[in-house]
JSON list of C-alpha atoms in Angstrom, two decimals:
[
{"chain": "A", "resi": 1, "resn": "PRO", "atom": "CA", "xyz": [3.09, 63.76, -57.64]},
{"chain": "A", "resi": 2, "resn": "CYS", "atom": "CA", "xyz": [3.49, 62.39, -54.13]},
{"chain": "A", "resi": 3, "resn": "TYR", "atom": "CA", "xyz": [0.89, 62.94, -51.44]},
{"chain": "A", "resi": 4, "resn": "HIS", "atom": "CA", "xyz": [1.42, 63.10, -47.70]},
{"chain": "A", "resi": 5, "resn": "LEU", "atom": "CA", "xyz": [0.64, 59.94, -45.78]},
{"chain": "A", "resi": 6, "resn": "SER", "atom": "CA", "xyz": [-2.05, 61.82, -43.86]},
{"chain": "A", "resi": 7, "resn": "GLU", "atom": "CA", "xyz": [-4.09, 62.12, -47.07]},
{"chain": "A", "resi": 8, "resn": "TYR", "atom": "CA", "xyz": [-4.02, 58.35, -47.57]},
{"chain": "A", "resi": 9, "resn": "ILE", "atom": "CA", "xyz": [-4.96, 57.80, -43.93]},
{"chain": "A", "resi": 10, "resn": "ASP", "atom": "CA", "xyz": [-7.88, 60.22, -44.25]},
{"chain": "A", "resi": 11, "resn": "ALA", "atom": "CA", "xyz": [-9.10, 58.29, -47.31]},
{"chain": "A", "resi": 12, "resn": "ALA", "atom": "CA", "xyz": [-8.65, 54.98, -45.43]},
{"chain": "A", "resi": 13, "resn": "ARG", "atom": "CA", "xyz": [-10.73, 56.36, -42.56]},
{"chain": "A", "resi": 14, "resn": "GLN", "atom": "CA", "xyz": [-13.47, 57.28, -45.05]},
{"chain": "A", "resi": 15, "resn": "MET", "atom": "CA", "xyz": [-13.36, 53.71, -46.40]},
{"chain": "A", "resi": 16, "resn": "ALA", "atom": "CA", "xyz": [-13.51, 52.36, -42.83]},
{"chain": "A", "resi": 17, "resn": "ALA", "atom": "CA", "xyz": [-16.52, 54.52, -41.99]},
{"chain": "A", "resi": 18, "resn": "THR", "atom": "CA", "xyz": [-18.35, 53.64, -45.20]},
{"chain": "A", "resi": 19, "resn": "TYR", "atom": "CA", "xyz": [-17.36, 50.01, -45.79]},
{"chain": "A", "resi": 20, "resn": "GLY", "atom": "CA", "xyz": [-15.82, 48.78, -42.54]},
{"chain": "A", "resi": 21, "resn": "ALA", "atom": "CA", "xyz": [-12.31, 48.52, -43.98]},
{"chain": "A", "resi": 22, "resn": "ARG", "atom": "CA", "xyz": [-9.73, 47.64, -41.33]},
{"chain": "A", "resi": 23, "resn": "GLN", "atom": "CA", "xyz": [-6.73, 46.24, -43.20]},
{"chain": "A", "resi": 24, "resn": "LEU", "atom": "CA", "xyz": [-4.36, 48.25, -45.38]},
{"chain": "A", "resi": 25, "resn": "LEU", "atom": "CA", "xyz": [-2.54, 46.49, -48.21]},
{"chain": "A", "resi": 26, "resn": "VAL", "atom": "CA", "xyz": [0.29, 48.87, -49.05]},
{"chain": "A", "resi": 27, "resn": "ALA", "atom": "CA", "xyz": [2.46, 49.43, -52.10]},
{"chain": "A", "resi": 28, "resn": "THR", "atom": "CA", "xyz": [4.89, 52.32, -51.99]},
{"chain": "A", "resi": 29, "resn": "ASP", "atom": "CA", "xyz": [8.34, 53.27, -53.23]},
{"chain": "A", "resi": 30, "resn": "SER", "atom": "CA", "xyz": [9.12, 54.85, -49.85]},
{"chain": "A", "resi": 31, "resn": "ASP", "atom": "CA", "xyz": [10.79, 53.08, -46.93]},
{"chain": "A", "resi": 32, "resn": "SER", "atom": "CA", "xyz": [9.81, 55.96, -44.65]},
{"chain": "A", "resi": 33, "resn": "VAL", "atom": "CA", "xyz": [6.11, 55.57, -45.53]},
{"chain": "A", "resi": 34, "resn": "ILE", "atom": "CA", "xyz": [6.31, 51.92, -44.44]},
{"chain": "A", "resi": 35, "resn": "SER", "atom": "CA", "xyz": [7.94, 52.98, -41.15]},
{"chain": "A", "resi": 36, "resn": "GLU", "atom": "CA", "xyz": [5.39, 55.75, -40.57]},
{"chain": "A", "resi": 37, "resn": "LEU", "atom": "CA", "xyz": [2.47, 53.42, -41.34]},
{"chain": "A", "resi": 38, "resn": "GLU", "atom": "CA", "xyz": [3.82, 50.72, -39.04]},
{"chain": "A", "resi": 39, "resn": "ALA", "atom": "CA", "xyz": [4.07, 53.27, -36.22]},
{"chain": "A", "resi": 40, "resn": "PHE", "atom": "CA", "xyz": [0.60, 54.64, -37.00]},
{"chain": "A", "resi": 41, "resn": "THR", "atom": "CA", "xyz": [-1.09, 51.23, -37.08]},
{"chain": "A", "resi": 42, "resn": "LEU", "atom": "CA", "xyz": [0.59, 50.16, -33.82]},
{"chain": "A", "resi": 43, "resn": "GLU", "atom": "CA", "xyz": [-0.23, 53.42, -32.07]},
{"chain": "A", "resi": 44, "resn": "SER", "atom": "CA", "xyz": [-3.78, 53.98, -33.30]},
{"chain": "A", "resi": 45, "resn": "GLY", "atom": "CA", "xyz": [-5.03, 50.41, -33.57]},
{"chain": "A", "resi": 46, "resn": "GLU", "atom": "CA", "xyz": [-7.37, 51.57, -36.36]},
{"chain": "A", "resi": 47, "resn": "PHE", "atom": "CA", "xyz": [-5.92, 49.34, -39.06]},
{"chain": "A", "resi": 48, "resn": "THR", "atom": "CA", "xyz": [-3.64, 46.42, -39.64]},
{"chain": "A", "resi": 49, "resn": "MET", "atom": "CA", "xyz": [-1.09, 46.68, -42.42]},
{"chain": "A", "resi": 50, "resn": "VAL", "atom": "CA", "xyz": [0.25, 44.25, -45.03]},
{"chain": "A", "resi": 51, "resn": "TYR", "atom": "CA", "xyz": [3.18, 45.08, -47.31]},
{"chain": "A", "resi": 52, "resn": "LEU", "atom": "CA", "xyz": [6.05, 43.36, -49.06]},
{"chain": "A", "resi": 53, "resn": "PRO", "atom": "CA", "xyz": [9.36, 43.90, -47.26]},
{"chain": "A", "resi": 54, "resn": "TYR", "atom": "CA", "xyz": [12.23, 45.04, -49.46]},
{"chain": "A", "resi": 55, "resn": "HIS", "atom": "CA", "xyz": [14.67, 47.99, -49.54]},
{"chain": "A", "resi": 56, "resn": "ARG", "atom": "CA", "xyz": [12.71, 50.52, -51.57]},
{"chain": "A", "resi": 57, "resn": "SER", "atom": "CA", "xyz": [15.37, 53.24, -51.54]},
{"chain": "A", "resi": 58, "resn": "MET", "atom": "CA", "xyz": [17.79, 50.80, -53.19]},
{"chain": "A", "resi": 59, "resn": "LEU", "atom": "CA", "xyz": [15.49, 50.73, -56.22]},
{"chain": "A", "resi": 60, "resn": "PHE", "atom": "CA", "xyz": [13.74, 54.07, -56.20]},
{"chain": "A", "resi": 61, "resn": "GLY", "atom": "CA", "xyz": [16.33, 56.48, -54.85]},
{"chain": "A", "resi": 62, "resn": "THR", "atom": "CA", "xyz": [15.94, 59.54, -52.68]},
{"chain": "A", "resi": 63, "resn": "GLU", "atom": "CA", "xyz": [12.87, 59.74, -50.47]},
{"chain": "A", "resi": 64, "resn": "ASN", "atom": "CA", "xyz": [10.22, 62.35, -51.22]},
{"chain": "A", "resi": 65, "resn": "ARG", "atom": "CA", "xyz": [11.99, 63.71, -54.30]},
{"chain": "A", "resi": 66, "resn": "ASN", "atom": "CA", "xyz": [8.62, 64.41, -55.95]},
{"chain": "A", "resi": 67, "resn": "MET", "atom": "CA", "xyz": [6.82, 65.68, -52.85]},
{"chain": "A", "resi": 68, "resn": "ASN", "atom": "CA", "xyz": [4.76, 68.82, -53.55]},
{"chain": "A", "resi": 69, "resn": "LEU", "atom": "CA", "xyz": [5.81, 68.91, -57.21]},
{"chain": "A", "resi": 70, "resn": "SER", "atom": "CA", "xyz": [3.48, 68.95, -60.17]},
{"chain": "A", "resi": 71, "resn": "ILE", "atom": "CA", "xyz": [3.85, 66.12, -62.66]},
{"chain": "A", "resi": 72, "resn": "ALA", "atom": "CA", "xyz": [5.62, 68.51, -65.05]},
{"chain": "A", "resi": 73, "resn": "GLU", "atom": "CA", "xyz": [8.08, 69.62, -62.35]},
{"chain": "A", "resi": 74, "resn": "ALA", "atom": "CA", "xyz": [8.85, 66.04, -61.35]},
{"chain": "A", "resi": 75, "resn": "GLU", "atom": "CA", "xyz": [9.34, 65.09, -65.02]},
{"chain": "A", "resi": 76, "resn": "GLU", "atom": "CA", "xyz": [11.73, 68.01, -65.48]},
{"chain": "A", "resi": 77, "resn": "ARG", "atom": "CA", "xyz": [13.81, 66.86, -62.51]},
{"chain": "A", "resi": 78, "resn": "GLY", "atom": "CA", "xyz": [13.91, 63.29, -63.80]},
{"chain": "A", "resi": 79, "resn": "GLY", "atom": "CA", "xyz": [12.15, 62.17, -60.62]},
{"chain": "A", "resi": 80, "resn": "PHE", "atom": "CA", "xyz": [10.21, 59.27, -62.07]},
{"chain": "A", "resi": 81, "resn": "ILE", "atom": "CA", "xyz": [11.38, 55.68, -62.36]},
{"chain": "A", "resi": 82, "resn": "GLU", "atom": "CA", "xyz": [11.20, 55.95, -66.14]},
{"chain": "A", "resi": 83, "resn": "HIS", "atom": "CA", "xyz": [14.27, 58.21, -66.03]},
{"chain": "A", "resi": 84, "resn": "GLN", "atom": "CA", "xyz": [16.42, 55.92, -63.90]},
{"chain": "A", "resi": 85, "resn": "ARG", "atom": "CA", "xyz": [19.02, 53.66, -65.42]},
{"chain": "A", "resi": 86, "resn": "PHE", "atom": "CA", "xyz": [19.06, 50.15, -63.97]},
{"chain": "A", "resi": 87, "resn": "ASN", "atom": "CA", "xyz": [21.45, 47.29, -64.54]},
{"chain": "A", "resi": 88, "resn": "GLN", "atom": "CA", "xyz": [19.93, 43.88, -65.35]},
{"chain": "A", "resi": 89, "resn": "GLU", "atom": "CA", "xyz": [19.59, 42.97, -61.67]},
{"chain": "A", "resi": 90, "resn": "GLY", "atom": "CA", "xyz": [17.87, 46.29, -60.93]},
{"chain": "A", "resi": 91, "resn": "LYS", "atom": "CA", "xyz": [15.46, 45.82, -63.82]},
{"chain": "A", "resi": 92, "resn": "ALA", "atom": "CA", "xyz": [14.58, 42.35, -62.56]},
{"chain": "A", "resi": 93, "resn": "LEU", "atom": "CA", "xyz": [14.01, 43.68, -59.03]},
{"chain": "A", "resi": 94, "resn": "VAL", "atom": "CA", "xyz": [11.76, 46.48, -60.26]},
{"chain": "A", "resi": 95, "resn": "PHE", "atom": "CA", "xyz": [9.67, 44.01, -62.25]},
{"chain": "A", "resi": 96, "resn": "ALA", "atom": "CA", "xyz": [9.57, 41.42, -59.46]},
{"chain": "A", "resi": 97, "resn": "THR", "atom": "CA", "xyz": [8.50, 43.90, -56.79]},
{"chain": "A", "resi": 98, "resn": "PHE", "atom": "CA", "xyz": [5.87, 45.44, -59.07]},
{"chain": "A", "resi": 99, "resn": "PHE", "atom": "CA", "xyz": [4.44, 42.04, -59.99]},
{"chain": "A", "resi": 100, "resn": "ALA", "atom": "CA", "xyz": [4.45, 40.80, -56.37]},
{"chain": "A", "resi": 101, "resn": "GLU", "atom": "CA", "xyz": [2.71, 43.96, -55.14]},
{"chain": "A", "resi": 102, "resn": "LEU", "atom": "CA", "xyz": [0.20, 43.80, -58.00]},
{"chain": "A", "resi": 103, "resn": "ASN", "atom": "CA", "xyz": [-0.58, 40.18, -57.10]},
{"chain": "A", "resi": 104, "resn": "MET", "atom": "CA", "xyz": [-1.14, 41.15, -53.45]},
{"chain": "A", "resi": 105, "resn": "LEU", "atom": "CA", "xyz": [-3.18, 44.29, -54.14]},
{"chain": "A", "resi": 106, "resn": "LEU", "atom": "CA", "xyz": [-5.51, 42.93, -56.82]},
{"chain": "A", "resi": 107, "resn": "LYS", "atom": "CA", "xyz": [-7.22, 40.89, -54.08]},
{"chain": "A", "resi": 108, "resn": "ALA", "atom": "CA", "xyz": [-8.07, 43.98, -52.04]},
{"chain": "A", "resi": 109, "resn": "ASP", "atom": "CA", "xyz": [-11.73, 44.96, -51.77]},
{"chain": "A", "resi": 110, "resn": "MET", "atom": "CA", "xyz": [-11.10, 48.71, -52.09]},
{"chain": "A", "resi": 111, "resn": "PHE", "atom": "CA", "xyz": [-8.51, 51.01, -53.62]},
{"chain": "A", "resi": 112, "resn": "ILE", "atom": "CA", "xyz": [-6.80, 54.25, -52.61]},
{"chain": "A", "resi": 113, "resn": "GLY", "atom": "CA", "xyz": [-4.18, 55.71, -54.94]},
{"chain": "A", "resi": 114, "resn": "THR", "atom": "CA", "xyz": [-3.48, 58.28, -57.62]},
{"chain": "A", "resi": 115, "resn": "SER", "atom": "CA", "xyz": [-4.80, 58.21, -61.16]},
{"chain": "A", "resi": 116, "resn": "ALA", "atom": "CA", "xyz": [-1.53, 59.61, -62.54]},
{"chain": "A", "resi": 117, "resn": "SER", "atom": "CA", "xyz": [0.41, 56.56, -61.37]},
{"chain": "A", "resi": 118, "resn": "ILE", "atom": "CA", "xyz": [0.76, 53.67, -63.80]},
{"chain": "A", "resi": 119, "resn": "VAL", "atom": "CA", "xyz": [1.13, 51.34, -60.81]},
{"chain": "A", "resi": 120, "resn": "SER", "atom": "CA", "xyz": [-2.14, 52.62, -59.33]},
{"chain": "A", "resi": 121, "resn": "ARG", "atom": "CA", "xyz": [-3.96, 52.29, -62.62]},
{"chain": "A", "resi": 122, "resn": "SER", "atom": "CA", "xyz": [-2.59, 48.78, -63.15]},
{"chain": "A", "resi": 123, "resn": "VAL", "atom": "CA", "xyz": [-3.68, 47.69, -59.68]},
{"chain": "A", "resi": 124, "resn": "PHE", "atom": "CA", "xyz": [-7.13, 49.26, -60.06]},
{"chain": "A", "resi": 125, "resn": "LEU", "atom": "CA", "xyz": [-7.70, 47.52, -63.41]},
{"chain": "A", "resi": 126, "resn": "ALA", "atom": "CA", "xyz": [-6.42, 44.23, -61.97]},
{"chain": "A", "resi": 127, "resn": "GLN", "atom": "CA", "xyz": [-8.89, 44.56, -59.08]},
{"chain": "A", "resi": 128, "resn": "ILE", "atom": "CA", "xyz": [-11.75, 45.08, -61.55]},
{"chain": "A", "resi": 129, "resn": "GLY", "atom": "CA", "xyz": [-10.69, 41.95, -63.45]},
{"chain": "A", "resi": 130, "resn": "TYR", "atom": "CA", "xyz": [-10.18, 39.88, -60.30]},
{"chain": "A", "resi": 131, "resn": "HIS", "atom": "CA", "xyz": [-13.47, 40.85, -58.63]},
{"chain": "A", "resi": 132, "resn": "GLY", "atom": "CA", "xyz": [-15.56, 41.32, -61.76]},
{"chain": "A", "resi": 133, "resn": "HIS", "atom": "CA", "xyz": [-16.74, 44.80, -60.74]},
{"chain": "A", "resi": 134, "resn": "VAL", "atom": "CA", "xyz": [-15.37, 48.24, -59.96]},
{"chain": "A", "resi": 135, "resn": "PRO", "atom": "CA", "xyz": [-14.35, 48.30, -56.29]},
{"chain": "A", "resi": 136, "resn": "PRO", "atom": "CA", "xyz": [-14.92, 51.30, -54.04]},
{"chain": "A", "resi": 137, "resn": "TYR", "atom": "CA", "xyz": [-12.01, 53.66, -54.70]},
{"chain": "A", "resi": 138, "resn": "VAL", "atom": "CA", "xyz": [-10.45, 57.02, -53.98]},
{"chain": "A", "resi": 139, "resn": "PHE", "atom": "CA", "xyz": [-8.04, 58.73, -56.36]},
{"chain": "A", "resi": 140, "resn": "LEU", "atom": "CA", "xyz": [-6.29, 61.41, -54.34]},
{"chain": "A", "resi": 141, "resn": "ASP", "atom": "CA", "xyz": [-5.53, 63.44, -57.46]},
{"chain": "A", "resi": 142, "resn": "ALA", "atom": "CA", "xyz": [-9.10, 63.41, -58.76]},
{"chain": "A", "resi": 143, "resn": "PRO", "atom": "CA", "xyz": [-10.51, 66.83, -59.62]}
]
């Protein structure tokens, strides 16, 4: 499921208070999240932001299609990338953007994401391998 940006920002503020975090390395399938985060970081001055620029909606479709849905509901609607049909170029772009974001994020000192996301889990495991220890983390969907 998708979470509102405010929940990620709250978690980032907790990381800032506890560990002094000030830079956000961002991976998202949402162009609007990038726009909202850019506006937030400029307005608040709390964080700086790093992300890879590309047209996310071209690859991932309609914005917020899984917002406020359970995993089962999103699956039923075919709202996950696993249910999309890509041509060869689309497949290459999905892989390239995933790999580039993974390479950027594995160097981060902390992690905020969702445990249900394969991308989040891949990044978290890559961070453990890169740093040699479990980094401070927040899974928004943790019980």
